[in-house]
Amino acid sequence: MAPPQQAQPKTTKKDHIRLNNPFPRSLPSASLRHRDAAPPLSFSPASKLAHDAHDFPVGPHFRLRWDPSLGGMVSLARVASLSGDAPSRGGAMWETVPGVAFVSAASVDTEADECRGSFALRDGRARLVPHSQRVDRIRALYRCDVEAGAGKGASADLLRGAAFEASERTRFPVVVITGVVSARKASPSPSCFCGRRRAGRRDGGGRPVLSARYWIVLEEKSDTQVAFSVKLGDYQWSCDHHANPSRPPPASPSPSSPSPTPRTHLASSSLRLRLAARSRKKKKLPSGVSAREDLAPLLPPERKPEEEFNRVFVTFASARDERFYGFGEQFSRMEFKGKRVPVLVQEQGIGRGDQPITFAANLVSYRSGGNWSTTYAPSPFYITSKMRSLYLEGYDYSIFDLTKPDRVQIQVYGSSVQGRILHGDSPTELITSYTESTGRPPVLPRWITSGAVVGMQGGTDAVRRVWKQLQDYDVPVSAFWLQDWVGQRKTSIGSQLWWNWEVDDDHYTGWKDLIRDLRRRGVRTMTYCNPCLVPMDQKANTKRHLFEEAKKLGILVRDAAGEPYMMPNTAFDVAMLDFTNPAAHAWFKEILAGMARYGAAGWMADFGEGLPLDARLHSGEDPVAAHNRYPELWARVNREFADEWRSGMHRRAREADDDEGLVFFVRAGFRESSRWAMLFWEGDQMVSWQANDGIKSSVVGLLSGGLSGFPLNHSDAGGYCTVDLPLLRYRRSEELLLRWMELSAFTVVFRTHEGNKPVSNCQFYSNSRTLVHFARCAKIYKAWEFYRIQLVEEAAAKGLPVARHLFLHYPEDQRVQKMTYQQFLVGTEMLVVPVLDKGRSMVTAYFPMSDGSSWKHIWTGDEFGGHRNRGGAGEGMLHGFEAEVGARVGFPAVFVRVGSPIGERFVNNLRDLKVL
């Protein structure tokens, strides 16, 4: 039986408040202390598990080891197979903390704040806190056990309880661990009968305890992955005076007994307890206390929230010096030891801790400033410096607690857990394994990476004027991206778009002629869309009212009253398409088909992070889990259409050289977004030098996403968010734009953006200096096109990113482990040290030496690292060499590996393009 749907959190809407607390809690608070969520581990002294360590095979390549010493622990490791595999790197892939529960559960109220795409889920009142975990049995099950599973016996009961279903592809044996977890009332109950002395006087009361049997299944999925699942069932009440962890709670089913569903078992328990209450009626009780009150904590006459667990904790060991990377696209940190990392899709925020902008953003819109952990594209995945890696499956909200130096604790807002433990001897092996199951992007059409993508607004005449300038300066251009193709609307915050996905013929007069003229010169046209719609009664030249169409078809997300859920977004309200409804998929593909027939070769597929936590969906699924899944659904609609268009399923006048296909890029994502998304961009950074939400954060997002299975990513060159108020100004300076263009020249796509207030920002077309620099950066980008093609193919084949944190290839270098935005690799053959601070013309470059490589500066030919430069600034360093390098505007600090054919070709191309 499927577990019941989780109760929806108590959600507080704060869209209407004019002034807010500018200092909201930066992270979701926890009502459970760490030690509450990791209670002691126990096992029966009479069982076989109490005496000796035991090994249990998990498939042909892995082994689970149980060690009863120091209170008991389990560990998982890979072993060499009979086929002669090379021995794996030493150490366990996964292990628990000795004597500490590795599975625990609780019942906690959930609270949520929601405001314009910003969310906070947190624990409210704790009803039941973790009490104990007991291990009863560990058993390896073989195919013969499954084939006999329809019969009776211990194996059949284990299989039924774990809800394990084998297939022809199952790699036996699988291992099942079973036992009991319990949680007790958060505060003593004076009415608990077991909390009284025999004389009949109260002694302060005991605590009712809810226990449940758990089943953990470990199954080899591939040569590098072990799937794990945690399932709870057989709920029953007792009292903590009777809940001895070394033995089952009263009336607990034995491991070999059938496993009734939780509701049936609770009902039978209730009946037995009521009978017991009747049998005690003649017993003299303290004055004023009835038998019913005496057993009230044990009697569940009707369903209550605390009668099932809605939190599951998985706790395991970590080394004190272990560093953690991943968790999706993060913008403030590369390494997370010591932090609590929430995994919830949402707006990244404006400022994210940089001041004073975060203060101001929070003041005018609750939580819109964000914090170090808010991101469009998180993922419940990590990789560590000890080559350990794990990810969660499913979409429940989760928090990875890394605040204790010796352990990791994952809190899942749900009643079950599924995930996978990965094996690899290097970060590249782990990412390859991870993306093999979560998905990788396709090979991009080459046109998108052949030159600059020019972000423009303003209508036909503005585009033609800028296109003429770019021709005059000989800029390699692959496409014009025109986000205002739908027309502009004036609102209280400036010019915004009409969210009705059709061309505005008044704003872009001669649209088809413009597209045709650009296409004849090898330049594509890209547009914009998102999964939201607005009423169009105020726009005179509207041809189709998409909001009304979708409303009539019933394919919009609904509110509690069954009406379209109208969500505040900046200065107007929007409705969101319900992509859990197949009809919404089909309808929106036709919208995309119309966009492509009008000449769009690609588009920004914006948003995807704002599904309300109290929405009503066509599928009936939990909206909190659907909130994390929605970005994948959104990307899937776009990808399916792009694939169908390329395959010729949509009739169109096809040009002879149009076989490469369409391209779209997204900002919101989750674990499996790369299976559907063709390309990412990092969303809306501030036009600033700041660390949490400026140019530096764009590098962190690029590299953290690359370590998390998002290999093709880029940012808006120059940033996006502009604030131009009398007392608060963030306007793009010329220097910031020039440096951001240098940075973008070394990402997979080089795309500009005018920002949300174009007239307040310096633009690439502002003057001759900016145009010359833009042309120079576009040619630098063009010079390594041949290598970019290889790296895009590698991303599609192995999931490895184009722009790479040095940890991917130098994981044991402690200096590398501490790096954030300072420098990065392009593939393995190029090293980039960008200028990310105002007024700087020198950078500090670090050259790893563990592989004996030397690096050559592309502008001067100077060589660094290897056996050269000894005795300089890097003498005595364990793994590398450090040097100060000049990086004046137009000459970013870029190095190629000495002796690399890739590097030599890059330098030669720079000469041919007259850049060097």
JSON list of C-alpha atoms in Angstrom, two decimals, residues 192-201 242 276-292 294-295:
[
{"chain": "A", "resi": 192, "resn": "CYS", "atom": "CA", "xyz": [0.23, 8.08, 31.06]},
{"chain": "A", "resi": 193, "resn": "PHE", "atom": "CA", "xyz": [-0.68, 5.10, 33.28]},
{"chain": "A", "resi": 194, "resn": "CYS", "atom": "CA", "xyz": [2.80, 3.66, 32.96]},
{"chain": "A", "resi": 195, "resn": "GLY", "atom": "CA", "xyz": [4.18, 6.82, 34.49]},
{"chain": "A", "resi": 196, "resn": "ARG", "atom": "CA", "xyz": [2.58, 6.19, 37.93]},
{"chain": "A", "resi": 197, "resn": "ARG", "atom": "CA", "xyz": [4.00, 4.52, 40.95]},
{"chain": "A", "resi": 198, "resn": "ARG", "atom": "CA", "xyz": [2.42, 1.29, 42.09]},
{"chain": "A", "resi": 199, "resn": "ALA", "atom": "CA", "xyz": [0.94, 3.07, 45.08]},
{"chain": "A", "resi": 200, "resn": "GLY", "atom": "CA", "xyz": [-1.24, 4.94, 42.63]},
{"chain": "A", "resi": 201, "resn": "ARG", "atom": "CA", "xyz": [0.44, 8.32, 43.05]},
{"chain": "A", "resi": 242, "resn": "HIS", "atom": "CA", "xyz": [8.02, -0.03, 28.78]},
{"chain": "A", "resi": 276, "resn": "ALA", "atom": "CA", "xyz": [-7.63, -3.64, 28.33]},
{"chain": "A", "resi": 277, "resn": "ALA", "atom": "CA", "xyz": [-9.27, -0.45, 29.55]},
{"chain": "A", "resi": 278, "resn": "ARG", "atom": "CA", "xyz": [-12.56, -2.28, 30.20]},
{"chain": "A", "resi": 279, "resn": "SER", "atom": "CA", "xyz": [-10.75, -4.98, 32.17]},
{"chain": "A", "resi": 280, "resn": "ARG", "atom": "CA", "xyz": [-9.28, -2.29, 34.45]},
{"chain": "A", "resi": 281, "resn": "LYS", "atom": "CA", "xyz": [-12.53, -0.53, 35.26]},
{"chain": "A", "resi": 282, "resn": "LYS", "atom": "CA", "xyz": [-12.70, -2.06, 38.73]},
{"chain": "A", "resi": 283, "resn": "LYS", "atom": "CA", "xyz": [-9.18, -0.96, 39.57]},
{"chain": "A", "resi": 284, "resn": "LYS", "atom": "CA", "xyz": [-9.04, 1.99, 41.93]},
{"chain": "A", "resi": 285, "resn": "LEU", "atom": "CA", "xyz": [-7.50, 4.97, 40.19]},
{"chain": "A", "resi": 286, "resn": "PRO", "atom": "CA", "xyz": [-6.42, 8.36, 41.46]},
{"chain": "A", "resi": 287, "resn": "SER", "atom": "CA", "xyz": [-9.32, 10.70, 42.08]},
{"chain": "A", "resi": 288, "resn": "GLY", "atom": "CA", "xyz": [-10.57, 12.53, 39.03]},
{"chain": "A", "resi": 289, "resn": "VAL", "atom": "CA", "xyz": [-8.82, 10.26, 36.50]},
{"chain": "A", "resi": 290, "resn": "SER", "atom": "CA", "xyz": [-10.91, 7.88, 34.44]},
{"chain": "A", "resi": 291, "resn": "ALA", "atom": "CA", "xyz": [-9.65, 4.72, 32.81]},
{"chain": "A", "resi": 292, "resn": "ARG", "atom": "CA", "xyz": [-10.18, 6.39, 29.45]},
{"chain": "A", "resi": 294, "resn": "ASP", "atom": "CA", "xyz": [-5.49, 6.95, 31.99]},
{"chain": "A", "resi": 295, "resn": "LEU", "atom": "CA", "xyz": [-4.87, 5.29, 28.62]}
]
